[in-house]
mmCIF file of C-alpha atoms and ligand atoms in Angstrom:
data_model
loop_
_atom_site.group_PDB
_atom_site.id
_atom_site.type_symbol
_atom_site.label_atom_id
_atom_site.label_comp_id
_atom_site.label_asym_id
_atom_site.label_seq_id
_atom_site.Cartn_x
_atom_site.Cartn_y
_atom_site.Cartn_z
ATOM 1 C CA MET A 185 2.503 95.557 -32.073
ATOM 2 C CA ALA A 186 3.230 92.360 -33.648
ATOM 3 C CA TYR A 187 4.023 92.143 -37.552
ATOM 4 C CA ILE A 188 1.212 90.463 -39.302
ATOM 5 C CA ILE A 189 2.466 87.803 -41.616
ATOM 6 C CA ASP A 190 0.410 88.489 -44.810
ATOM 7 C CA GLY A 191 -0.354 85.117 -46.287
ATOM 8 C CA LYS A 192 -2.524 86.490 -49.031
ATOM 9 C CA LYS A 193 0.379 88.818 -50.295
ATOM 10 C CA ILE A 194 3.106 86.119 -49.968
ATOM 11 C CA SER A 195 0.858 83.472 -51.776
ATOM 12 C CA GLN A 196 0.105 85.905 -54.546
ATOM 13 C CA GLU A 197 3.934 86.576 -54.905
ATOM 14 C CA ILE A 198 4.516 82.795 -55.218
ATOM 15 C CA LYS A 199 1.528 82.358 -57.689
ATOM 16 C CA ASP A 200 2.935 85.019 -59.770
ATOM 17 C CA GLU A 201 6.298 83.393 -59.934
ATOM 18 C CA LEU A 202 4.812 80.164 -60.796
ATOM 19 C CA LYS A 203 2.771 81.705 -63.499
ATOM 20 C CA VAL A 204 6.038 83.026 -65.201
ATOM 21 C CA GLN A 205 7.616 79.468 -64.761
ATOM 22 C CA ALA A 206 4.562 77.767 -66.028
ATOM 23 C CA GLU A 207 4.669 80.054 -69.212
ATOM 24 C CA ALA A 208 8.430 79.295 -69.734
ATOM 25 C CA LEU A 209 7.744 75.451 -69.427
ATOM 26 C CA ARG A 210 4.844 75.930 -71.982
ATOM 27 C CA SER A 211 7.180 77.759 -74.517
ATOM 28 C CA LYS A 212 9.223 74.582 -74.428
ATOM 29 C CA GLY A 213 6.187 72.250 -74.918
ATOM 30 C CA MET A 214 6.143 71.178 -71.416
ATOM 31 C CA VAL A 215 2.462 71.093 -70.190
ATOM 32 C CA GLY A 216 0.223 68.872 -68.188
ATOM 33 C CA ALA A 217 -2.922 68.930 -66.176
ATOM 34 C CA LEU A 218 -3.898 68.530 -62.466
ATOM 35 C CA ALA A 219 -6.761 66.077 -62.038
ATOM 36 C CA VAL A 220 -8.964 66.994 -58.994
ATOM 37 C CA ILE A 221 -11.444 64.137 -57.688
ATOM 38 C CA GLN A 222 -13.985 64.973 -55.358
ATOM 39 C CA VAL A 223 -16.342 62.234 -53.815
ATOM 40 C CA GLY A 224 -19.518 63.422 -52.602
ATOM 41 C CA ASP A 225 -20.686 67.095 -52.166
ATOM 42 C CA ASP A 226 -19.499 68.219 -48.883
ATOM 43 C CA PRO A 227 -19.854 71.979 -49.098
ATOM 44 C CA ALA A 228 -16.405 72.907 -47.495
ATOM 45 C CA SER A 229 -14.623 70.444 -49.945
ATOM 46 C CA SER A 230 -16.481 72.025 -52.700
ATOM 47 C CA VAL A 231 -15.078 75.339 -51.872
ATOM 48 C CA TYR A 232 -11.450 74.039 -51.475
ATOM 49 C CA VAL A 233 -11.853 72.224 -54.866
ATOM 50 C CA ARG A 234 -12.999 75.434 -56.753
ATOM 51 C CA ASN A 235 -10.287 77.430 -55.185
ATOM 52 C CA LYS A 236 -7.719 74.966 -56.547
ATOM 53 C CA LYS A 237 -9.269 74.930 -59.907
ATOM 54 C CA ASN A 238 -9.189 78.724 -59.894
ATOM 55 C CA ALA A 239 -5.563 78.737 -58.800
ATOM 56 C CA CYS A 240 -4.685 76.400 -61.822
ATOM 57 C CA ALA A 241 -6.461 78.961 -64.310
ATOM 58 C CA TYR A 242 -4.637 81.656 -62.844
ATOM 59 C CA ILE A 243 -1.401 80.106 -63.188
ATOM 60 C CA GLY A 244 -2.144 78.608 -66.629
ATOM 61 C CA ILE A 245 -2.290 74.932 -65.723
ATOM 62 C CA GLU A 246 -5.197 72.876 -66.993
ATOM 63 C CA SER A 247 -7.329 71.355 -64.491
ATOM 64 C CA LEU A 248 -9.564 68.259 -64.909
ATOM 65 C CA SER A 249 -12.551 67.729 -62.725
ATOM 66 C CA TYR A 250 -13.827 64.336 -61.654
ATOM 67 C CA GLU A 251 -17.048 65.032 -59.403
ATOM 68 C CA LEU A 252 -18.087 61.421 -58.139
ATOM 69 C CA LYS A 253 -21.195 60.489 -56.377
ATOM 70 C CA SER A 254 -20.896 59.791 -52.613
ATOM 71 C CA SER A 255 -21.947 56.290 -53.432
ATOM 72 C CA THR A 256 -18.872 55.798 -55.460
ATOM 73 C CA THR A 257 -17.190 52.452 -54.290
ATOM 74 C CA GLN A 258 -13.533 52.460 -53.470
ATOM 75 C CA GLN A 259 -12.707 50.121 -56.278
ATOM 76 C CA GLU A 260 -14.199 52.543 -58.684
ATOM 77 C CA LEU A 261 -12.128 55.459 -57.198
ATOM 78 C CA LEU A 262 -9.062 53.315 -57.386
ATOM 79 C CA ASP A 263 -9.738 52.442 -61.155
ATOM 80 C CA LEU A 264 -9.988 56.053 -61.993
ATOM 81 C CA ILE A 265 -6.608 56.775 -60.056
ATOM 82 C CA ARG A 266 -5.082 53.856 -62.027
ATOM 83 C CA LYS A 267 -6.366 55.373 -65.182
ATOM 84 C CA LEU A 268 -4.935 58.753 -64.325
ATOM 85 C CA ASN A 269 -1.711 57.361 -63.156
ATOM 86 C CA GLY A 270 -1.124 55.899 -66.681
ATOM 87 C CA ASP A 271 -2.346 59.139 -68.480
ATOM 88 C CA ASP A 272 0.825 61.240 -69.608
ATOM 89 C CA CYS A 273 -1.182 64.319 -69.929
ATOM 90 C CA VAL A 274 -1.882 64.231 -66.215
ATOM 91 C CA LYS A 275 0.881 65.413 -64.082
ATOM 92 C CA GLY A 276 -0.934 65.795 -60.782
ATOM 93 C CA ILE A 277 -3.650 63.730 -59.094
ATOM 94 C CA LEU A 278 -5.381 65.196 -55.913
ATOM 95 C CA VAL A 279 -8.228 63.556 -54.073
ATOM 96 C CA GLN A 280 -10.045 65.901 -51.996
ATOM 97 C CA LEU A 281 -10.136 64.682 -48.376
ATOM 98 C CA PRO A 282 -12.164 63.780 -46.285
ATOM 99 C CA LEU A 283 -13.544 60.711 -48.328
ATOM 100 C CA PRO A 284 -16.809 59.076 -47.437
ATOM 101 C CA GLU A 285 -16.546 56.661 -44.517
ATOM 102 C CA HIS A 286 -16.733 53.400 -46.829
ATOM 103 C CA ILE A 287 -13.515 54.437 -48.517
ATOM 104 C CA ASP A 288 -10.031 53.592 -47.076
ATOM 105 C CA GLU A 289 -8.158 57.034 -47.255
ATOM 106 C CA ASN A 290 -4.759 55.280 -46.951
ATOM 107 C CA ALA A 291 -5.462 52.884 -49.794
ATOM 108 C CA VAL A 292 -6.525 55.742 -51.911
ATOM 109 C CA ILE A 293 -3.314 57.817 -51.001
ATOM 110 C CA GLN A 294 -1.102 54.718 -51.752
ATOM 111 C CA ALA A 295 -2.831 54.258 -55.290
ATOM 112 C CA ILE A 296 -1.684 57.629 -56.445
ATOM 113 C CA SER A 297 1.576 57.426 -58.267
ATOM 114 C CA PRO A 298 4.276 59.200 -56.087
ATOM 115 C CA GLN A 299 5.317 61.008 -59.292
ATOM 116 C CA LYS A 300 1.831 62.610 -59.435
ATOM 117 C CA ASP A 301 1.189 62.948 -55.737
ATOM 118 C CA VAL A 302 1.137 66.659 -55.593
ATOM 119 C CA ASP A 303 -0.376 66.616 -52.061
ATOM 120 C CA GLY A 304 2.760 65.076 -50.762
ATOM 121 C CA PHE A 305 0.788 62.392 -49.013
ATOM 122 C CA HIS A 306 2.091 59.265 -50.478
ATOM 123 C CA PRO A 307 4.488 57.180 -48.079
ATOM 124 C CA GLU A 308 7.216 57.271 -50.689
ATOM 125 C CA ASN A 309 7.285 61.293 -50.536
ATOM 126 C CA VAL A 310 6.709 61.062 -46.858
ATOM 127 C CA GLY A 311 9.824 58.734 -46.751
ATOM 128 C CA ALA A 312 11.844 60.892 -48.862
ATOM 129 C CA MET A 313 10.890 64.030 -46.746
ATOM 130 C CA VAL A 314 12.154 62.115 -43.591
ATOM 131 C CA ILE A 315 15.505 61.469 -45.141
ATOM 132 C CA GLY A 316 15.900 64.648 -46.804
ATOM 133 C CA GLN A 317 15.544 63.526 -50.350
ATOM 134 C CA GLU A 318 13.736 65.170 -53.309
ATOM 135 C CA GLY A 319 10.022 64.572 -53.391
ATOM 136 C CA PHE A 320 6.804 66.372 -53.146
ATOM 137 C CA LEU A 321 6.320 68.122 -49.941
ATOM 138 C CA PRO A 322 2.991 68.455 -48.074
ATOM 139 C CA CYS A 323 1.536 71.833 -48.983
ATOM 140 C CA THR A 324 0.248 73.310 -45.676
ATOM 141 C CA PRO A 325 3.700 72.696 -43.865
ATOM 142 C CA ALA A 326 5.712 73.787 -47.082
ATOM 143 C CA GLY A 327 3.526 76.923 -47.085
ATOM 144 C CA ILE A 328 4.373 77.814 -43.440
ATOM 145 C CA ILE A 329 8.090 77.503 -44.186
ATOM 146 C CA GLN A 330 7.663 79.893 -47.216
ATOM 147 C CA LEU A 331 5.729 82.386 -44.900
ATOM 148 C CA LEU A 332 8.646 82.298 -42.222
ATOM 149 C CA LYS A 333 11.367 82.561 -44.803
ATOM 150 C CA ARG A 334 9.795 85.250 -46.919
ATOM 151 C CA SER A 335 9.000 87.339 -43.775
ATOM 152 C CA LYS A 336 12.643 86.988 -42.935
ATOM 153 C CA ILE A 337 12.023 85.207 -39.701
ATOM 154 C CA GLU A 338 15.163 83.152 -38.770
ATOM 155 C CA ILE A 339 14.399 79.436 -38.065
ATOM 156 C CA ALA A 340 17.844 77.936 -37.364
ATOM 157 C CA GLY A 341 18.579 77.490 -33.849
ATOM 158 C CA LYS A 342 15.070 78.581 -32.523
ATOM 159 C CA HIS A 343 12.836 76.350 -30.410
ATOM 160 C CA CYS A 344 9.812 75.467 -32.317
ATOM 161 C CA VAL A 345 6.852 74.088 -30.588
ATOM 162 C CA ILE A 346 4.169 72.419 -32.782
ATOM 163 C CA ILE A 347 0.730 71.642 -31.236
ATOM 164 C CA GLY A 348 -0.758 68.741 -33.302
ATOM 165 C CA ARG A 349 0.840 65.513 -34.771
ATOM 166 C CA SER A 350 -1.594 64.771 -37.697
ATOM 167 C CA ASN A 351 -0.063 63.292 -40.811
ATOM 168 C CA ILE A 352 -0.909 66.323 -42.994
ATOM 169 C CA VAL A 353 0.206 69.165 -40.636
ATOM 170 C CA GLY A 354 1.866 68.521 -37.273
ATOM 171 C CA LYS A 355 4.319 65.554 -38.270
ATOM 172 C CA PRO A 356 5.546 66.907 -41.502
ATOM 173 C CA MET A 357 5.828 70.398 -40.015
ATOM 174 C CA ALA A 358 8.204 69.004 -37.371
ATOM 175 C CA LEU A 359 10.318 67.420 -40.024
ATOM 176 C CA LEU A 360 10.449 70.678 -42.214
ATOM 177 C CA MET A 361 11.341 72.700 -39.132
ATOM 178 C CA LEU A 362 13.986 70.369 -38.282
ATOM 179 C CA ARG A 363 15.529 70.526 -41.955
ATOM 180 C CA GLU A 364 15.668 74.373 -41.191
ATOM 181 C CA HIS A 365 17.609 73.582 -38.119
ATOM 182 C CA ALA A 366 15.045 74.597 -35.500
ATOM 183 C CA THR A 367 14.934 72.690 -32.256
ATOM 184 C CA VAL A 368 11.483 70.883 -32.347
ATOM 185 C CA THR A 369 9.018 69.832 -29.750
ATOM 186 C CA VAL A 370 5.814 68.152 -31.017
ATOM 187 C CA THR A 371 2.885 68.295 -28.530
ATOM 188 C CA HIS A 372 -0.550 66.521 -28.647
ATOM 189 C CA SER A 373 -3.746 65.740 -26.755
ATOM 190 C CA LYS A 374 -1.732 63.595 -24.092
ATOM 191 C CA THR A 375 1.075 66.358 -23.590
ATOM 192 C CA ARG A 376 1.399 67.356 -19.978
ATOM 193 C CA ASN A 377 1.785 71.042 -19.002
ATOM 194 C CA LEU A 378 1.015 72.178 -22.504
ATOM 195 C CA LYS A 379 0.992 75.899 -21.415
ATOM 196 C CA GLU A 380 4.418 75.581 -19.938
ATOM 197 C CA VAL A 381 5.679 73.733 -22.925
ATOM 198 C CA CYS A 382 4.232 76.216 -25.517
ATOM 199 C CA LYS A 383 5.601 79.154 -23.339
ATOM 200 C CA GLU A 384 9.058 77.856 -24.297
ATOM 201 C CA ALA A 385 8.571 78.411 -27.975
ATOM 202 C CA ASP A 386 10.346 80.942 -30.129
ATOM 203 C CA ILE A 387 8.130 79.800 -32.816
ATOM 204 C CA LEU A 388 4.609 78.390 -31.695
ATOM 205 C CA ILE A 389 2.790 76.559 -34.548
ATOM 206 C CA ALA A 390 -0.871 75.942 -33.526
ATOM 207 C CA ALA A 391 -2.404 72.947 -35.601
ATOM 208 C CA LEU A 392 -4.787 71.396 -32.942
ATOM 209 C CA GLY A 393 -8.131 72.236 -34.673
ATOM 210 C CA LYS A 394 -9.726 73.737 -31.621
ATOM 211 C CA PRO A 395 -11.100 77.316 -32.171
ATOM 212 C CA GLN A 396 -9.335 80.084 -30.247
ATOM 213 C CA PHE A 397 -7.889 77.624 -27.781
ATOM 214 C CA ILE A 398 -4.502 79.345 -27.618
ATOM 215 C CA THR A 399 -4.780 82.238 -25.271
ATOM 216 C CA ALA A 400 -2.076 84.618 -24.009
ATOM 217 C CA ASP A 401 -0.956 82.362 -21.261
ATOM 218 C CA TYR A 402 0.483 79.803 -23.761
ATOM 219 C CA VAL A 403 2.637 82.330 -25.421
ATOM 220 C CA LYS A 404 6.136 83.853 -24.592
ATOM 221 C CA GLU A 405 6.564 87.530 -25.226
ATOM 222 C CA GLY A 406 8.077 88.072 -28.468
ATOM 223 C CA ALA A 407 7.465 84.853 -29.802
ATOM 224 C CA VAL A 408 6.358 84.098 -33.505
ATOM 225 C CA VAL A 409 2.888 82.524 -33.805
ATOM 226 C CA ILE A 410 1.643 80.625 -36.797
ATOM 227 C CA ASP A 411 -2.141 79.793 -36.557
ATOM 228 C CA VAL A 412 -3.009 76.658 -38.837
ATOM 229 C CA GLY A 413 -6.699 76.234 -37.631
ATOM 230 C CA ILE A 414 -9.588 77.156 -39.745
ATOM 231 C CA HIS A 415 -13.082 77.474 -38.037
ATOM 232 C CA ARG A 416 -16.321 79.536 -37.938
ATOM 233 C CA ASP A 417 -17.060 81.324 -34.688
ATOM 234 C CA ALA A 418 -20.522 81.685 -33.120
ATOM 235 C CA GLN A 419 -20.968 84.791 -35.417
ATOM 236 C CA ASN A 420 -20.075 82.733 -38.480
ATOM 237 C CA LYS A 421 -16.938 84.701 -38.837
ATOM 238 C CA LEU A 422 -13.637 82.610 -39.710
ATOM 239 C CA CYS A 423 -11.206 82.281 -36.864
ATOM 240 C CA GLY A 424 -8.151 80.023 -36.057
ATOM 241 C CA ASP A 425 -6.716 78.004 -33.031
ATOM 242 C CA VAL A 426 -5.394 81.154 -31.696
ATOM 243 C CA LYS A 427 -7.264 83.804 -29.728
ATOM 244 C CA PHE A 428 -5.794 86.652 -31.948
ATOM 245 C CA ASP A 429 -6.790 89.710 -30.077
ATOM 246 C CA GLU A 430 -5.269 88.454 -26.804
ATOM 247 C CA VAL A 431 -2.044 87.043 -28.436
ATOM 248 C CA GLU A 432 -1.295 89.368 -31.022
ATOM 249 C CA PRO A 433 -0.184 92.323 -28.584
ATOM 250 C CA LEU A 434 2.284 89.864 -26.911
ATOM 251 C CA VAL A 435 4.169 88.461 -29.867
ATOM 252 C CA SER A 436 6.584 89.749 -32.439
ATOM 253 C CA ALA A 437 4.815 88.280 -35.436
ATOM 254 C CA ILE A 438 1.510 86.385 -36.095
ATOM 255 C CA THR A 439 -0.393 85.017 -38.894
ATOM 256 C CA PRO A 440 -4.064 85.924 -39.195
ATOM 257 C CA VAL A 441 -7.168 83.882 -40.013
ATOM 258 C CA PRO A 442 -8.199 84.381 -42.667
ATOM 259 C CA GLY A 443 -5.176 85.450 -44.740
ATOM 260 C CA GLY A 444 -2.294 83.541 -43.167
ATOM 261 C CA VAL A 445 -1.679 79.967 -43.601
ATOM 262 C CA GLY A 446 -4.844 79.269 -45.654
ATOM 263 C CA PRO A 447 -3.818 80.843 -48.967
ATOM 264 C CA MET A 448 -0.392 79.337 -48.744
ATOM 265 C CA THR A 449 -1.688 75.672 -48.965
ATOM 266 C CA ILE A 450 -3.066 76.427 -52.476
ATOM 267 C CA ALA A 451 0.211 78.310 -53.522
ATOM 268 C CA MET A 452 2.220 75.324 -52.578
ATOM 269 C CA LEU A 453 -0.118 72.873 -54.435
ATOM 270 C CA MET A 454 0.634 75.052 -57.416
ATOM 271 C CA HIS A 455 4.335 74.939 -56.741
ATOM 272 C CA ASN A 456 4.188 71.125 -56.802
ATOM 273 C CA CYS A 457 2.190 71.068 -59.876
ATOM 274 C CA VAL A 458 4.724 73.179 -61.885
ATOM 275 C CA GLU A 459 7.634 71.156 -60.285
ATOM 276 C CA SER A 460 5.851 67.823 -61.744
ATOM 277 C CA ILE A 461 5.279 69.560 -65.137
ATOM 278 C CA ALA A 462 8.927 70.462 -65.033
ATOM 279 C CA GLY A 463 9.816 66.731 -64.175
ATOM 280 C CA LYS A 464 11.614 67.866 -61.130
ATOM 281 C CA GLU A 465 9.702 65.873 -58.603
HETATM 282 P P1 NAP B 257 -6.353 66.778 -36.751
HETATM 283 O O1 NAP B 257 -6.047 65.532 -37.740
HETATM 284 O O2 NAP B 257 -7.599 66.830 -36.031
HETATM 285 O O3 NAP B 257 -5.151 66.719 -35.539
HETATM 286 C C1 NAP B 257 -5.303 67.679 -34.529
HETATM 287 C C2 NAP B 257 -3.875 67.398 -33.596
HETATM 288 O O4 NAP B 257 -4.141 68.246 -32.464
HETATM 289 C C3 NAP B 257 -3.963 65.896 -33.118
HETATM 290 O O5 NAP B 257 -2.518 65.392 -33.200
HETATM 291 C C4 NAP B 257 -4.330 66.042 -31.661
HETATM 292 O O6 NAP B 257 -3.692 65.374 -30.644
HETATM 293 C C5 NAP B 257 -3.933 67.525 -31.283
HETATM 294 N N1 NAP B 257 -4.784 68.114 -30.193
HETATM 295 C C6 NAP B 257 -6.129 68.028 -30.318
HETATM 296 N N2 NAP B 257 -6.682 68.632 -29.123
HETATM 297 C C7 NAP B 257 -5.479 69.164 -28.523
HETATM 298 C C8 NAP B 257 -5.129 69.789 -27.175
HETATM 299 N N3 NAP B 257 -6.215 70.194 -26.501
HETATM 300 N N4 NAP B 257 -4.044 69.893 -26.762
HETATM 301 C C9 NAP B 257 -3.001 69.536 -27.494
HETATM 302 N N5 NAP B 257 -3.220 68.691 -28.655
HETATM 303 C C10 NAP B 257 -4.240 68.595 -29.220
HETATM 304 O O7 NAP B 257 -6.177 68.090 -37.515
HETATM 305 P P2 NAP B 257 -5.281 68.543 -38.732
HETATM 306 O O8 NAP B 257 -5.866 68.070 -40.034
HETATM 307 O O9 NAP B 257 -3.764 68.540 -38.397
HETATM 308 O O10 NAP B 257 -5.796 70.189 -38.696
HETATM 309 C C11 NAP B 257 -5.476 70.954 -37.671
HETATM 310 C C12 NAP B 257 -6.208 72.271 -37.828
HETATM 311 O O11 NAP B 257 -5.655 72.934 -38.954
HETATM 312 C C13 NAP B 257 -7.896 72.312 -38.164
HETATM 313 O O12 NAP B 257 -8.474 73.298 -37.634
HETATM 314 C C14 NAP B 257 -7.768 72.248 -39.814
HETATM 315 O O13 NAP B 257 -8.975 72.689 -40.289
HETATM 316 C C15 NAP B 257 -6.777 73.182 -39.994
HETATM 317 N N6 NAP B 257 -6.019 72.873 -41.292
HETATM 318 C C16 NAP B 257 -5.724 73.993 -42.168
HETATM 319 C C17 NAP B 257 -5.116 74.064 -43.199
HETATM 320 C C18 NAP B 257 -4.940 75.270 -44.039
HETATM 321 O O14 NAP B 257 -4.637 75.256 -45.158
HETATM 322 N N7 NAP B 257 -4.788 76.455 -43.442
HETATM 323 C C19 NAP B 257 -4.785 72.833 -43.784
HETATM 324 C C20 NAP B 257 -4.992 71.729 -42.998
HETATM 325 C C21 NAP B 257 -5.512 71.805 -41.607
HETATM 326 P P3 NAP B 257 -3.822 63.498 -30.754
HETATM 327 O O15 NAP B 257 -2.943 63.246 -31.795
HETATM 328 O O16 NAP B 257 -3.226 63.169 -29.444
HETATM 329 O O17 NAP B 257 -5.330 63.227 -30.886
#
């Protein structure tokens, strides 16, 4: 039986630690708000935004909501970001992705001040991560590092195979695992012999966005499996990129969906907000 890595419990621990830190900062007069911008009313985005605002309320950080019409122009969005960049009360700016097609995501990410980029997507923060300097780390990969560390899973010297090379999950995940001294292989849709490559992994991180794609024949016995995917199956139940029932009996530890990586993303966003209020970016 595999050890089930409990992301709900670990994220709660982190949020409770952050609540204490935010209170200590407040007592020294150090406060600040997270500005959350949503363009349009995509239902999934609305759920994410609501969860982020609830997490702020739990920790004791003010959140400011900007719900913009889907017809908002790129210029209007950039103007709002510039205004928030210049507002000393705002310590974090988050633009919920994806954006409507007429808005260039990269232009928006680059408009956010790197000092307020609590998602860790700005090129300056990405560059800092690459060369091991201080900066905001992207929340999902940083959350996975916390899941592993707080579950006492050794990373150094292990072979980590990551499936997916997106800018928000796969690529930063590879850099953070490298920083933790893993030997890293990054795979993608053009990788040959994916099964064989995955079977080499001591730690397998599935972030390909294909429901229940990773079956038992992709996994080495005793491996640790981290499932980043979030999907709804035919019965409308949440599932991941990994076929949990088939893989779980084989491995030493695994994250469930829901209750694995998902809650960690918000916990790490809150971590970045508290760091920003502390002026530690
Ligand atoms: P993405 O931008 O769609 O990237 C998917 C990556 O997987 C791409 O690099 C793609 O390769 C690769 N890929 C696709 N099919 C593949 C295949 N058959 N074999 C090998 N590689 C394949 O997705 P993402 O934004 O990284 O997200 C991945 C998943 O994580 C999604 O289900 C998303 O909903 C979920 N997610 C969860 C959280 C969370 O908080 N838990 C946060 C972010 C994302 P190419 O580059 O060659 O196209």
